[in-house]
Amino acid sequence: GKFPSRICIIGATMDMGSMTIEGGLTADYVRGTWDPAELPGIYQELGCAADNCTSHFQEFTQHATWFCNGSANVFEGGNWIGHVFPGTLFIIWSAHWLLSFVRQYYEQLLNSEPYTSRTCFRVLWFPKHWPLESAIKVSLPPLCMLLELWLAHKGGYRRLICGGEARAGHMIGNHINNWQHAAMYPGFIISGMVELLSLKVALPQGLSQAVLAVGFVCEALLMGLHKKHAPRDVMVHALLFYGMMSSAIFSGLEAGWPHNPLLTAGRIAGTALQGAWFIATARILYEGKDAWDVTGGDMAPVMYMPILFLILALVMIVVITLAFLVGFFIYRPPRPPVTSTTLARREGAMGLPDRPQPEFQ
């Protein structure tokens, strides 16, 4: 039936207009026509405890979405595996980059060659001329998109628009998250295609790095523009945006300065950081830990998130430094000869005054 233009949820009101709503006890609860004696039944129907249900209802008032039959989508899309899976992929990808980057850096050092950044590397023990990483970039993201929009759902394809239901022509609220997550991948598909094309065509220097940067920018904007209003959701997605954007910035800088290994290290650290924060997001939002509960407006968990994010960032820096130390002891590169130029650079880095130059008659 019809319900009034104002919905009452845990004492909060919001103007939603007149809308048809169907369903059982949950629909009555959203409509405001439920009997307090039925509250345990509402919790059972939603599959959550009292405190947990309360926090979800509060979040619904801040960013409401709806099912096609007009009922409220109190539990928005997204789950634990939906964040752990891409996070794990990014960590594996960054680990592959790190090992290959250290190997390339020291091999070029031994051969007295200048370092030149790359966006794809040899995979494990496979032959160097096999572009496996680029092929994986082209083939794996479409599979991830299919999982987001079709294969991982019992109801089949996650269509975007309601059909002949009460909200015909409107977007389906509980499918939007899947579409947002699927939209993260096309940029990386294009990056892999450019890398494969560069094997046969002389492309401009730095194009691979620039296209990879665009891929990172696309996913960063999707997270940064993810319209959330609850403080916990805002902070989670903001920190994810920073991790992704750091990868984009370093990749873009590599396009202009391909011989600076520190930029490659920064790109790898940013990629690992966003992977780690994806997994942290899953634990924060979906494991129901008391430490991350914000019921009652508790801001302490939200205030701690930047601390955890910075800890993870520092861990990535330490891991990259240790990888270089291991590579140094494995490859044992010769020390560069000390010249007046290198000595001046060292003294300048330490803040020492310039040496007086001899005067020649």
Coordinates of C-alpha atoms in Angstrom, one line a residue:
G1 CA 0.0 0.0 0.0
K2 CA 1.0 3.7 0.2
F3 CA 2.9 5.1 3.1
P4 CA 3.3 8.7 4.3
S5 CA 5.9 11.0 2.8
R6 CA 8.0 10.9 5.9
I7 CA 9.6 7.7 7.2
C8 CA 10.5 7.3 10.8
I9 CA 13.5 5.1 11.6
I10 CA 15.1 5.0 15.1
G11 CA 13.8 8.5 15.7
A12 CA 15.2 9.9 12.4
T13 CA 13.0 11.3 9.7
M14 CA 13.5 11.9 6.0
D15 CA 11.3 13.1 3.3
M16 CA 11.0 10.4 0.7
G17 CA 7.8 11.2 -1.1
S18 CA 4.9 8.8 -1.5
M19 CA 5.9 5.4 -2.7
T20 CA 4.5 1.8 -2.9
I21 CA 6.2 -0.5 -0.5
E22 CA 5.7 -4.2 -0.1
G23 CA 7.1 -7.0 2.0
G24 CA 6.7 -8.3 5.6
L25 CA 7.6 -7.0 9.0
T26 CA 10.6 -4.9 7.6
A27 CA 8.3 -3.0 5.2
D28 CA 5.9 -2.3 8.1
Y29 CA 8.9 -1.1 10.2
V30 CA 10.0 1.3 7.5
R31 CA 6.4 2.4 7.0
G32 CA 6.2 3.1 10.7
T33 CA 3.1 0.8 11.2
W34 CA 4.9 -2.0 13.1
D35 CA 3.9 -3.2 16.6
P36 CA 6.8 -3.0 19.1
A37 CA 6.0 -6.6 20.0
E38 CA 7.1 -7.5 16.5
L39 CA 10.6 -6.0 16.9
P40 CA 12.3 -9.4 17.5
G41 CA 10.6 -10.7 14.3
I42 CA 11.9 -7.7 12.4
Y43 CA 15.5 -8.5 13.6
Q44 CA 15.0 -12.1 12.6
E45 CA 13.7 -11.1 9.2
L46 CA 16.7 -8.9 8.6
G47 CA 19.2 -11.4 10.1
C48 CA 20.8 -9.0 12.5
A49 CA 21.0 -8.2 16.2
A50 CA 19.3 -5.2 17.7
D51 CA 22.4 -2.9 17.9
N52 CA 23.5 -3.9 14.4
C53 CA 20.1 -3.4 12.9
T54 CA 20.0 0.1 14.5
S55 CA 23.2 1.2 12.9
H56 CA 22.0 -0.1 9.5
F57 CA 18.7 1.8 9.9
Q58 CA 20.6 5.0 10.8
E59 CA 22.8 4.6 7.7
F60 CA 19.7 4.1 5.5
T61 CA 18.4 7.5 6.6
Q62 CA 21.6 9.1 5.3
H63 CA 21.8 7.4 1.9
A64 CA 18.6 5.6 1.1
T65 CA 18.3 3.2 -1.9
W66 CA 15.3 1.1 -2.9
F67 CA 14.3 -2.2 -4.4
C68 CA 12.2 -2.4 -7.6
N69 CA 9.1 -3.4 -5.6
G70 CA 9.4 -0.1 -3.6
S71 CA 10.7 -1.6 -0.4
A72 CA 13.6 0.0 1.4
N73 CA 17.1 -1.4 0.8
V74 CA 18.2 -1.2 4.4
F75 CA 21.2 -3.4 3.8
E76 CA 23.2 -1.9 0.9
G77 CA 25.2 -4.1 -1.4
G78 CA 28.8 -5.1 -0.7
N79 CA 30.2 -7.9 1.3
W80 CA 33.4 -9.3 2.9
I81 CA 34.6 -11.3 -0.1
G82 CA 33.8 -8.4 -2.5
H83 CA 36.5 -6.3 -0.8
V84 CA 39.0 -9.1 0.1
F85 CA 39.1 -10.5 -3.4
P86 CA 40.2 -7.3 -5.2
G87 CA 42.5 -6.4 -2.2
T88 CA 44.2 -9.7 -2.6
L89 CA 44.7 -9.2 -6.3
F90 CA 46.3 -5.8 -5.8
I91 CA 48.6 -7.2 -3.1
I92 CA 49.7 -10.1 -5.4
W93 CA 50.1 -7.6 -8.3
S94 CA 52.3 -5.3 -6.2
A95 CA 54.4 -8.2 -4.8
H96 CA 55.1 -9.3 -8.4
W97 CA 56.0 -5.8 -9.3
L98 CA 58.3 -5.4 -6.3
L99 CA 60.3 -8.6 -7.0
S100 CA 60.6 -7.9 -10.7
F101 CA 61.5 -4.2 -10.0
V102 CA 64.3 -5.1 -7.6
R103 CA 65.7 -7.7 -10.0
Q104 CA 65.6 -5.2 -13.0
Y105 CA 67.2 -2.5 -11.0
Y106 CA 70.2 -4.5 -9.9
E107 CA 70.6 -6.3 -13.2
Q108 CA 70.8 -2.9 -15.0
L109 CA 73.1 -1.7 -12.4
L110 CA 75.4 -4.6 -13.0
N111 CA 75.3 -4.0 -16.7
S112 CA 76.0 -0.3 -16.3
E113 CA 72.7 0.5 -17.9
P114 CA 70.4 3.4 -16.8
Y115 CA 67.3 2.3 -15.0
T116 CA 64.1 2.6 -17.1
S117 CA 60.7 2.1 -15.6
R118 CA 58.3 -0.6 -16.9
T119 CA 54.6 -1.3 -16.3
C120 CA 54.9 -5.0 -17.0
F121 CA 57.5 -7.6 -16.1
R122 CA 58.5 -11.2 -16.6
V123 CA 56.2 -13.5 -14.6
L124 CA 58.1 -15.9 -12.3
W125 CA 60.1 -18.5 -14.3
F126 CA 58.3 -18.1 -17.6
P127 CA 60.3 -16.9 -20.7
K128 CA 61.0 -13.2 -20.8
H129 CA 59.4 -12.8 -24.3
W130 CA 56.0 -14.1 -23.0
P131 CA 53.9 -11.0 -22.2
L132 CA 52.0 -12.8 -19.5
E133 CA 51.3 -9.9 -17.2
S134 CA 49.8 -7.8 -20.1
A135 CA 47.7 -10.8 -21.1
I136 CA 46.5 -11.2 -17.6
K137 CA 45.5 -7.5 -17.5
V138 CA 43.4 -8.0 -20.6
S139 CA 41.8 -11.3 -19.6
L140 CA 41.3 -11.2 -15.8
P141 CA 39.5 -7.9 -15.3
P142 CA 36.6 -9.0 -17.6
L143 CA 36.2 -12.1 -15.5
C144 CA 36.1 -9.9 -12.4
M145 CA 33.4 -7.7 -14.1
L146 CA 31.4 -10.8 -14.8
L147 CA 31.6 -11.9 -11.2
E148 CA 30.4 -8.5 -10.1
L149 CA 27.5 -8.3 -12.5
W150 CA 26.4 -11.9 -13.1
L151 CA 28.3 -15.0 -12.1
A152 CA 28.5 -14.4 -8.3
H153 CA 24.7 -13.8 -7.9
K154 CA 22.0 -16.4 -7.7
G155 CA 19.5 -14.0 -9.3
G156 CA 21.6 -13.8 -12.4
Y157 CA 22.6 -10.6 -14.2
R158 CA 22.5 -7.5 -12.0
R159 CA 20.5 -5.3 -14.3
L160 CA 20.6 -1.6 -13.7
I161 CA 17.0 -0.5 -14.4
C162 CA 13.8 -1.8 -12.9
G163 CA 11.4 -3.4 -15.3
G164 CA 7.6 -3.8 -14.8
E165 CA 7.7 -3.4 -11.0
A166 CA 6.5 -0.6 -8.8
R167 CA 9.6 1.5 -9.5
A168 CA 9.8 0.7 -13.3
G169 CA 12.4 2.9 -15.0
H170 CA 14.2 3.7 -11.8
M171 CA 17.7 2.4 -11.0
I172 CA 18.0 -0.6 -8.7
G173 CA 19.5 0.5 -5.4
N174 CA 21.0 -2.8 -4.4
H175 CA 22.8 -3.3 -7.8
I176 CA 24.6 0.1 -7.9
N177 CA 27.5 -1.1 -5.8
N178 CA 28.2 -4.0 -8.2
W179 CA 28.2 -1.6 -11.2
Q180 CA 30.6 0.8 -9.3
H181 CA 33.0 -2.1 -8.5
A182 CA 32.8 -3.4 -12.1
A183 CA 33.6 0.1 -13.4
M184 CA 37.0 -0.1 -11.7
Y185 CA 38.4 -2.6 -14.2
P186 CA 38.2 -1.2 -17.8
G187 CA 41.1 1.2 -17.3
F188 CA 43.4 -1.8 -16.5
I189 CA 42.1 -3.7 -19.5
I190 CA 43.1 -0.8 -21.8
S191 CA 46.5 -0.6 -20.0
G192 CA 47.1 -4.3 -20.9
M193 CA 46.1 -3.7 -24.5
V194 CA 48.5 -0.8 -24.8
E195 CA 51.3 -2.9 -23.4
L196 CA 50.6 -5.7 -25.9
L197 CA 50.3 -3.2 -28.8
S198 CA 53.7 -1.7 -27.8
L199 CA 55.3 -5.1 -28.6
K200 CA 54.5 -4.6 -32.3
V201 CA 54.2 -0.8 -32.7
A202 CA 56.6 2.0 -31.8
L203 CA 54.4 3.9 -29.4
P204 CA 55.5 7.2 -27.7
Q205 CA 57.7 6.8 -24.7
G206 CA 55.8 6.9 -21.4
L207 CA 52.4 6.0 -23.0
S208 CA 52.2 2.7 -21.0
Q209 CA 52.8 4.5 -17.7
A210 CA 50.3 7.3 -18.7
V211 CA 47.5 4.8 -19.5
L212 CA 48.2 2.9 -16.3
A213 CA 47.9 6.1 -14.4
V214 CA 44.5 6.7 -16.1
G215 CA 43.4 3.3 -14.9
F216 CA 44.3 4.1 -11.3
V217 CA 42.6 7.5 -11.6
C218 CA 39.4 5.8 -12.8
E219 CA 39.1 3.6 -9.8
A220 CA 40.2 6.4 -7.5
L221 CA 37.4 8.6 -8.7
L222 CA 34.9 5.8 -8.3
M223 CA 35.8 5.5 -4.7
G224 CA 36.3 9.2 -4.0
L225 CA 32.9 10.1 -5.6
H226 CA 31.2 7.2 -3.9
K227 CA 28.3 9.1 -2.4
K228 CA 28.2 8.1 1.3
H229 CA 27.2 10.3 4.2
A230 CA 27.7 8.1 7.3
P231 CA 31.1 9.1 8.8
R232 CA 32.5 5.5 8.9
D233 CA 31.7 5.0 5.2
V234 CA 33.0 8.4 4.2
M235 CA 36.4 7.7 6.0
V236 CA 36.8 4.2 4.6
H237 CA 36.2 5.4 1.0
A238 CA 38.3 8.6 1.4
L239 CA 41.4 6.6 2.5
L240 CA 40.8 4.1 -0.3
F241 CA 40.8 7.1 -2.7
Y242 CA 44.1 8.3 -1.3
G243 CA 45.8 5.0 -1.8
M244 CA 44.5 4.6 -5.3
M245 CA 45.4 8.2 -6.2
S246 CA 49.0 7.8 -4.9
S247 CA 49.4 4.9 -7.4
A248 CA 48.0 7.2 -10.2
I249 CA 50.3 10.1 -9.3
F250 CA 53.5 8.0 -9.2
S251 CA 52.5 6.2 -12.5
G252 CA 52.0 9.6 -14.2
L253 CA 55.3 10.9 -12.9
E254 CA 57.0 7.8 -14.3
A255 CA 55.7 8.7 -17.8
G256 CA 57.8 12.0 -17.5
W257 CA 60.8 10.7 -15.6
P258 CA 61.2 7.0 -16.5
H259 CA 64.7 6.7 -15.2
N260 CA 63.9 7.5 -11.6
P261 CA 63.5 4.2 -9.6
L262 CA 61.9 6.0 -6.6
L263 CA 58.8 6.7 -8.7
T264 CA 58.4 3.0 -9.5
A265 CA 58.8 2.2 -5.8
G266 CA 56.1 4.8 -5.0
R267 CA 53.7 3.2 -7.6
I268 CA 54.3 -0.2 -6.0
A269 CA 53.8 1.0 -2.5
G270 CA 50.5 2.8 -3.5
T271 CA 49.2 -0.4 -5.2
A272 CA 50.0 -2.5 -2.1
L273 CA 48.5 0.1 0.2
Q274 CA 45.2 0.1 -1.7
G275 CA 45.1 -3.7 -1.6
A276 CA 45.8 -3.7 2.1
W277 CA 43.1 -1.1 2.7
F278 CA 40.5 -3.1 0.7
I279 CA 41.1 -6.0 3.1
A280 CA 41.0 -3.6 6.1
T281 CA 37.7 -2.2 4.7
A282 CA 36.2 -5.7 4.7
R283 CA 37.2 -6.2 8.3
I284 CA 35.9 -2.9 9.4
L285 CA 32.5 -3.0 7.6
Y286 CA 31.5 -6.7 7.5
E287 CA 33.0 -8.6 10.4
G288 CA 30.9 -7.0 13.1
K289 CA 33.7 -6.3 15.5
D290 CA 32.8 -4.2 18.5
A291 CA 35.9 -2.0 18.0
W292 CA 34.5 -0.7 14.7
D293 CA 30.9 -0.3 15.9
V294 CA 29.7 3.3 15.4
T295 CA 26.2 2.8 17.0
G296 CA 25.1 5.8 18.9
G297 CA 27.4 8.2 16.9
D298 CA 30.6 6.8 18.3
M299 CA 33.4 8.6 16.3
A300 CA 36.3 6.8 17.9
P301 CA 36.5 4.0 15.2
V302 CA 36.4 6.7 12.5
M303 CA 39.2 8.7 14.2
Y304 CA 41.4 5.6 14.4
M305 CA 41.1 4.7 10.7
P306 CA 43.7 7.3 9.5
I307 CA 46.1 5.9 12.1
L308 CA 45.7 2.4 10.7
F309 CA 46.0 3.7 7.2
L310 CA 49.3 5.4 8.0
I311 CA 50.7 2.3 9.7
L312 CA 50.0 0.3 6.6
A313 CA 51.7 3.0 4.5
L314 CA 54.8 2.8 6.7
V315 CA 54.8 -1.0 6.5
M316 CA 54.8 -0.8 2.7
I317 CA 57.8 1.5 2.8
V318 CA 59.7 -0.8 5.2
V319 CA 58.9 -3.8 3.0
I320 CA 60.2 -2.1 -0.2
T321 CA 63.4 -1.1 1.7
L322 CA 63.9 -4.6 2.9
A323 CA 63.4 -6.0 -0.6
F324 CA 66.2 -3.7 -1.8
L325 CA 68.5 -4.8 1.0
V326 CA 67.9 -8.5 0.1
G327 CA 68.5 -7.7 -3.6
F328 CA 71.7 -5.9 -2.7
F329 CA 73.1 -9.0 -0.9
I330 CA 72.0 -11.3 -3.7
Y331 CA 73.4 -9.3 -6.6
R332 CA 76.4 -7.6 -4.8
P333 CA 76.6 -4.7 -7.3
P334 CA 80.0 -2.9 -7.3
R335 CA 80.3 0.4 -5.6
P336 CA 80.3 3.3 -8.1
P337 CA 83.7 5.1 -8.2
V338 CA 84.0 8.2 -6.0
T339 CA 84.4 11.2 -8.2
S340 CA 84.3 14.9 -7.5
T341 CA 80.8 15.0 -8.8
T342 CA 79.5 12.2 -6.6
L343 CA 81.3 13.6 -3.6
A344 CA 79.7 17.0 -4.1
R345 CA 76.3 15.3 -4.4
R346 CA 76.8 13.4 -1.1
E347 CA 78.0 16.5 0.7
G348 CA 75.1 18.5 -0.7
A349 CA 72.7 15.8 0.5
M350 CA 74.2 16.1 4.0
G351 CA 73.9 19.8 4.1
L352 CA 77.7 20.4 4.1
P353 CA 79.0 23.7 2.6
D354 CA 80.5 23.6 -0.9
R355 CA 84.3 22.9 -1.1
P356 CA 86.3 25.9 -2.2
Q357 CA 87.4 25.5 -5.8
P358 CA 91.2 25.9 -6.6
E359 CA 92.1 28.9 -8.6
F360 CA 94.2 28.3 -11.7
Q361 CA 96.6 31.0 -13.0

